[in-house]
Tab-separated table of C-alpha atoms and ligand atoms in Angstrom:
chain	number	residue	atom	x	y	z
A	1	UNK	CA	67.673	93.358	75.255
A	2	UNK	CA	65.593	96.386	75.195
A	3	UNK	CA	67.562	99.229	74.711
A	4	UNK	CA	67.552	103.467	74.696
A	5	UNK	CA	63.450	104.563	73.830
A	6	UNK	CA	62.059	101.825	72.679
A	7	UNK	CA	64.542	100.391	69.990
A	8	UNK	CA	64.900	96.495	70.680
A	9	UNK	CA	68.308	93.918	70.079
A	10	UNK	CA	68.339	90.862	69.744
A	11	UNK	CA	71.645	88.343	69.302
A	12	UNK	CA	71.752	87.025	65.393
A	13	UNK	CA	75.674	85.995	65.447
A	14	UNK	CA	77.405	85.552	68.838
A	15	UNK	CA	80.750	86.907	69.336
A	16	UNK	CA	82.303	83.155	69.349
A	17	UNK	CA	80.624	82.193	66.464
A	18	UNK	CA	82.332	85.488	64.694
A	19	UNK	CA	85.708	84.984	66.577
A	20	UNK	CA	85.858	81.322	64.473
A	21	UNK	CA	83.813	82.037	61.059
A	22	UNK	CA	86.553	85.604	60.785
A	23	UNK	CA	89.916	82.976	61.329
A	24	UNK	CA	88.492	80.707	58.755
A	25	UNK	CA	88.493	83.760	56.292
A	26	UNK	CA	91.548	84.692	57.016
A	27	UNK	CA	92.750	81.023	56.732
A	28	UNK	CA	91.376	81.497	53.333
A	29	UNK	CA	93.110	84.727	52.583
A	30	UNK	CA	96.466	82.884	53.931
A	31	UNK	CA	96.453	79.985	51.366
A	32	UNK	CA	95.013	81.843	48.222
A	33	UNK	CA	97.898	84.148	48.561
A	34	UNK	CA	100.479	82.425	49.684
A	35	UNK	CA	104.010	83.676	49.577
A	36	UNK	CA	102.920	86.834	48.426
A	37	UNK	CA	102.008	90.374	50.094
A	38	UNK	CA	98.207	91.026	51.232
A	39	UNK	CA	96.708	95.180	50.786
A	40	UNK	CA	93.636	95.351	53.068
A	41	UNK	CA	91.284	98.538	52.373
A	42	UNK	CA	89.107	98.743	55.013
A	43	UNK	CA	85.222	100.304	54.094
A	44	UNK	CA	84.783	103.274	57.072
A	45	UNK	CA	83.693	103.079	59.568
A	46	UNK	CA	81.940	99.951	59.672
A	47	UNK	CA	84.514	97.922	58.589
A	48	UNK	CA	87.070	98.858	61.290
A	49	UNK	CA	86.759	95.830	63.773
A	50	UNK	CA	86.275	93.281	61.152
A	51	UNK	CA	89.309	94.183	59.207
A	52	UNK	CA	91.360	94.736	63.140
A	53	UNK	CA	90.366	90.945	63.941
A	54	UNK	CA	90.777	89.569	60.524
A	55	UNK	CA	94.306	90.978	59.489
A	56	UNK	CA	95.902	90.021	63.068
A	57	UNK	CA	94.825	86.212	62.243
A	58	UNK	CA	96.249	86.227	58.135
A	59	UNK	CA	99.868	84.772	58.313
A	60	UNK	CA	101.567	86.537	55.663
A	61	UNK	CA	103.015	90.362	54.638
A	62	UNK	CA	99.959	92.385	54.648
A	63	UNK	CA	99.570	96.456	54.556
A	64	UNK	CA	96.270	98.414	55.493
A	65	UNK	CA	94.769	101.362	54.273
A	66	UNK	CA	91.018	103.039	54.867
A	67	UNK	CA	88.745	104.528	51.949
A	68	UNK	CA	85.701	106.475	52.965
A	69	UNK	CA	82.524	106.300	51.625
A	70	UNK	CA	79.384	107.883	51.797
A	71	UNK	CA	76.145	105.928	50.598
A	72	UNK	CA	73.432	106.006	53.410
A	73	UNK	CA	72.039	108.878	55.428
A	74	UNK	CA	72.271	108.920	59.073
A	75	UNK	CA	69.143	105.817	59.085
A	76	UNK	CA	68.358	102.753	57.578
A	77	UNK	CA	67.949	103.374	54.090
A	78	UNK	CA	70.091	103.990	51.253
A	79	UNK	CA	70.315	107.132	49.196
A	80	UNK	CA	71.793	105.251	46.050
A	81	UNK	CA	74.173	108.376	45.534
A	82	UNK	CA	78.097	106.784	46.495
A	83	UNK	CA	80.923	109.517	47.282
A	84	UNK	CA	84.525	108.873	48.528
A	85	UNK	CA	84.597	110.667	51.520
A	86	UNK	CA	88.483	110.124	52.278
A	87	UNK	CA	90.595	108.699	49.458
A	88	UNK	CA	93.270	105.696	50.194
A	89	UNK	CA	96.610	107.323	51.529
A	90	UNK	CA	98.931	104.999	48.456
A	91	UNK	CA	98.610	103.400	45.349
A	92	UNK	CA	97.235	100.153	44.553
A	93	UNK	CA	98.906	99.551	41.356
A	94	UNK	CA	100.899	95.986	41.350
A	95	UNK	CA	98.954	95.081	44.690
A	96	UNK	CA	97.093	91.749	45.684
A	97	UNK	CA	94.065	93.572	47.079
A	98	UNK	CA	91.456	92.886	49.611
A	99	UNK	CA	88.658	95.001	50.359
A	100	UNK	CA	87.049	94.521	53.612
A	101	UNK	CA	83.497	95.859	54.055
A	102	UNK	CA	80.985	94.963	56.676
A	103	UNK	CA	78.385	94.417	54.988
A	104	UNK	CA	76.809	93.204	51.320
A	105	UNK	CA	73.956	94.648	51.405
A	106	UNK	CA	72.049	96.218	48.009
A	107	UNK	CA	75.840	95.897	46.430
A	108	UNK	CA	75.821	100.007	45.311
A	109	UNK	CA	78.849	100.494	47.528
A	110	UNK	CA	80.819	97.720	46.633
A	111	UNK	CA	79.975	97.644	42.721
A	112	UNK	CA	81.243	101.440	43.375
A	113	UNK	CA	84.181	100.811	44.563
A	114	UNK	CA	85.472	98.166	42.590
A	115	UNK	CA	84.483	99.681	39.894
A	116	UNK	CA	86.834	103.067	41.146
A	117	UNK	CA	90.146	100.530	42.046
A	118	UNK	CA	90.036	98.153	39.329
A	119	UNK	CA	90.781	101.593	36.988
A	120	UNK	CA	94.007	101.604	39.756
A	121	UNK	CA	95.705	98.627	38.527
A	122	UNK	CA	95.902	95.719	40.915
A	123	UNK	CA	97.678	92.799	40.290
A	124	UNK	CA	94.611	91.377	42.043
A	125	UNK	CA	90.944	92.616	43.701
A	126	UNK	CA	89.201	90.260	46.161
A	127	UNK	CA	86.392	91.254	47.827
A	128	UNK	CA	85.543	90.337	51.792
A	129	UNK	CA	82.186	90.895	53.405
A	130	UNK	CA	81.627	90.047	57.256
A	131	UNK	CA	77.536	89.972	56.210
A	132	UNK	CA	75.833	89.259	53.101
A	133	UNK	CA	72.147	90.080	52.733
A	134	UNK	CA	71.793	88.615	49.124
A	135	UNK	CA	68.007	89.092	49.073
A	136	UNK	CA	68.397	92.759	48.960
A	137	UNK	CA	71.243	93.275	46.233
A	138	UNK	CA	70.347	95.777	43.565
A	139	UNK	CA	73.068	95.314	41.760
A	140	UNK	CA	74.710	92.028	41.355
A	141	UNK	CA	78.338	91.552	42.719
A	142	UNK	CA	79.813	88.648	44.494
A	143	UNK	CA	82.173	88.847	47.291
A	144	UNK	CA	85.029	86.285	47.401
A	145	UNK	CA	85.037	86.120	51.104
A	146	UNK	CA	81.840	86.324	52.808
A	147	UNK	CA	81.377	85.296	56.725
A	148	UNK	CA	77.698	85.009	57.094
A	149	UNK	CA	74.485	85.335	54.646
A	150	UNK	CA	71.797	86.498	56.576
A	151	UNK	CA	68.626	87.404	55.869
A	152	UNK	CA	66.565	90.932	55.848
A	153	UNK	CA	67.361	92.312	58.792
A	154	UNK	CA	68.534	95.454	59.781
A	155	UNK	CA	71.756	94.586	62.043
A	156	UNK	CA	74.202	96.790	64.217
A	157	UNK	CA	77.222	95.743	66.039
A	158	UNK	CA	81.074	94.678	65.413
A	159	UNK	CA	81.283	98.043	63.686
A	160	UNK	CA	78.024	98.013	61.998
A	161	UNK	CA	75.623	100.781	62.836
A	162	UNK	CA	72.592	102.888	63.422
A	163	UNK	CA	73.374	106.478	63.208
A	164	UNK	CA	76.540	106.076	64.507
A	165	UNK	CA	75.132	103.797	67.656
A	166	UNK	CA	76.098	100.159	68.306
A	167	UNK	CA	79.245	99.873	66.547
A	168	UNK	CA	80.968	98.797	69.839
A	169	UNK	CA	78.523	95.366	70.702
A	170	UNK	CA	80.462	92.047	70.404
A	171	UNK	CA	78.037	90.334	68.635
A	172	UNK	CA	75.938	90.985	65.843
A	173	UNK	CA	72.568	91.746	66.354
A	174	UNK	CA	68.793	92.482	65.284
A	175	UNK	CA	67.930	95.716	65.443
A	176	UNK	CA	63.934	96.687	65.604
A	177	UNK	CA	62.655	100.279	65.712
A	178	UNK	CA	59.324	100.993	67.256
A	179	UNK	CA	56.264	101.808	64.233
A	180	UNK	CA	57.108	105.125	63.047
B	1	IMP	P1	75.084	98.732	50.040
B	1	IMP	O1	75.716	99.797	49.244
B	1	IMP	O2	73.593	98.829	50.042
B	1	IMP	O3	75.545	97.327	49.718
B	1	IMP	O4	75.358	99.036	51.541
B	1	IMP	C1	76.532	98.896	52.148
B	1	IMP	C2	76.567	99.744	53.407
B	1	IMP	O5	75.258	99.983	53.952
B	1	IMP	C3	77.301	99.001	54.479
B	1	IMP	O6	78.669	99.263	54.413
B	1	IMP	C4	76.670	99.516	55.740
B	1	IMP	O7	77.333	100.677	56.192
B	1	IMP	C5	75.257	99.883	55.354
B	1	IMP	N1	74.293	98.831	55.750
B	1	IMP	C6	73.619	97.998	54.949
B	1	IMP	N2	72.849	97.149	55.647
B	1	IMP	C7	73.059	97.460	56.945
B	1	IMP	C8	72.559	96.911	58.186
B	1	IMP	O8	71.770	95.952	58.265
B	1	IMP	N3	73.028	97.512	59.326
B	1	IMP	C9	73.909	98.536	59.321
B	1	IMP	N4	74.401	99.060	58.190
B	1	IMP	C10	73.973	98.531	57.017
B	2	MG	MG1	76.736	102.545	58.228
């Protein structure tokens, strides 16, 4: 689909295939902690829709909150420097914990911020990923819930972005610039 200039998208995961792969997960989520209470943290912004469609389909007590962070400029590449942006509204302390991030890419983020809640006392700290791109990890962490290894692409769509752009598309998709 060619899009605004001459930036390019093409379909990698189809909304379907995202609909069923995100109700597995939270299948998952369902019998690992069953009978007890669920904490989502949601990664803004680009973990918005994931974590929308995945807590609606986990059958058990959940709560939400959002942290903030700050890792990438406005393109493609990563800075390396993390900040929180917007700190969780409540403590975590005592909580089964989930934190929902788009995407697993060179693992900064997420080695960040597990590194910054663990110190908060959770009774437990599970990690889910809609995208993993293993092949570019910098920093090895694992996430316990991952929908979809892909490979090295740069993707936009169900809340993933370029400069803000794209987070709206239904399914996940390819994103190619024009040579520089
Ligand atoms: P990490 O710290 O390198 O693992 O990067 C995690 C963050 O980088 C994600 O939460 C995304 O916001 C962003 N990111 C990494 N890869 C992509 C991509 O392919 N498309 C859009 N954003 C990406
Ligand atoms: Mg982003």
């Amino acid at each position: 689909m060619p899009v605004g200039g001459q930036e390019h998208l093409k379909v990698l995961i189809r909304r379907m295939a995202i609909q069923k792969r995100v109700r597995e997960v939270a299948h998952q989520i369902t019998k690992d902690f069953r009978g007890e209470r669920v904490h989502l943290i949601g990664v803004l912004k680009g973990a918005c829709i994931f974590l929308s469609d995945l807590v609606r389909e986990i059958s058990l007590e959940t709560s939400i909150d959002f942290i903030a962070v700050s890792s990438y400029g406005k393109g493609k590449e990563s800075s390396g420097q993390v900040r929180v942006l917007k700190d969780l509204d409540s403590s975590i302390e005592g909580l089964n914990v989930v934190l929902v991030e788009d995407i697993l890419d060179t693992g900064l983020t997420l080695s960040y911020l597990i590194r910054v809640l663990q110190q908060r006392k959770p009774k437990a700290l599970r990690v889910a990923a809609l995208l993993d791109k293993p092949s570019r990890r910098l920093i090895a962490v694992k996430g316990d819930y991952i929908g979809f290894t892909i490979p090295n692409e740069f993707v936009v769509g169900y809340g993933l972005d370029y400069s803000e752009r794209y987070r709206n598309l239904k399914d996940v998709c390819i994103l190619s610039l024009p040579p520089a």
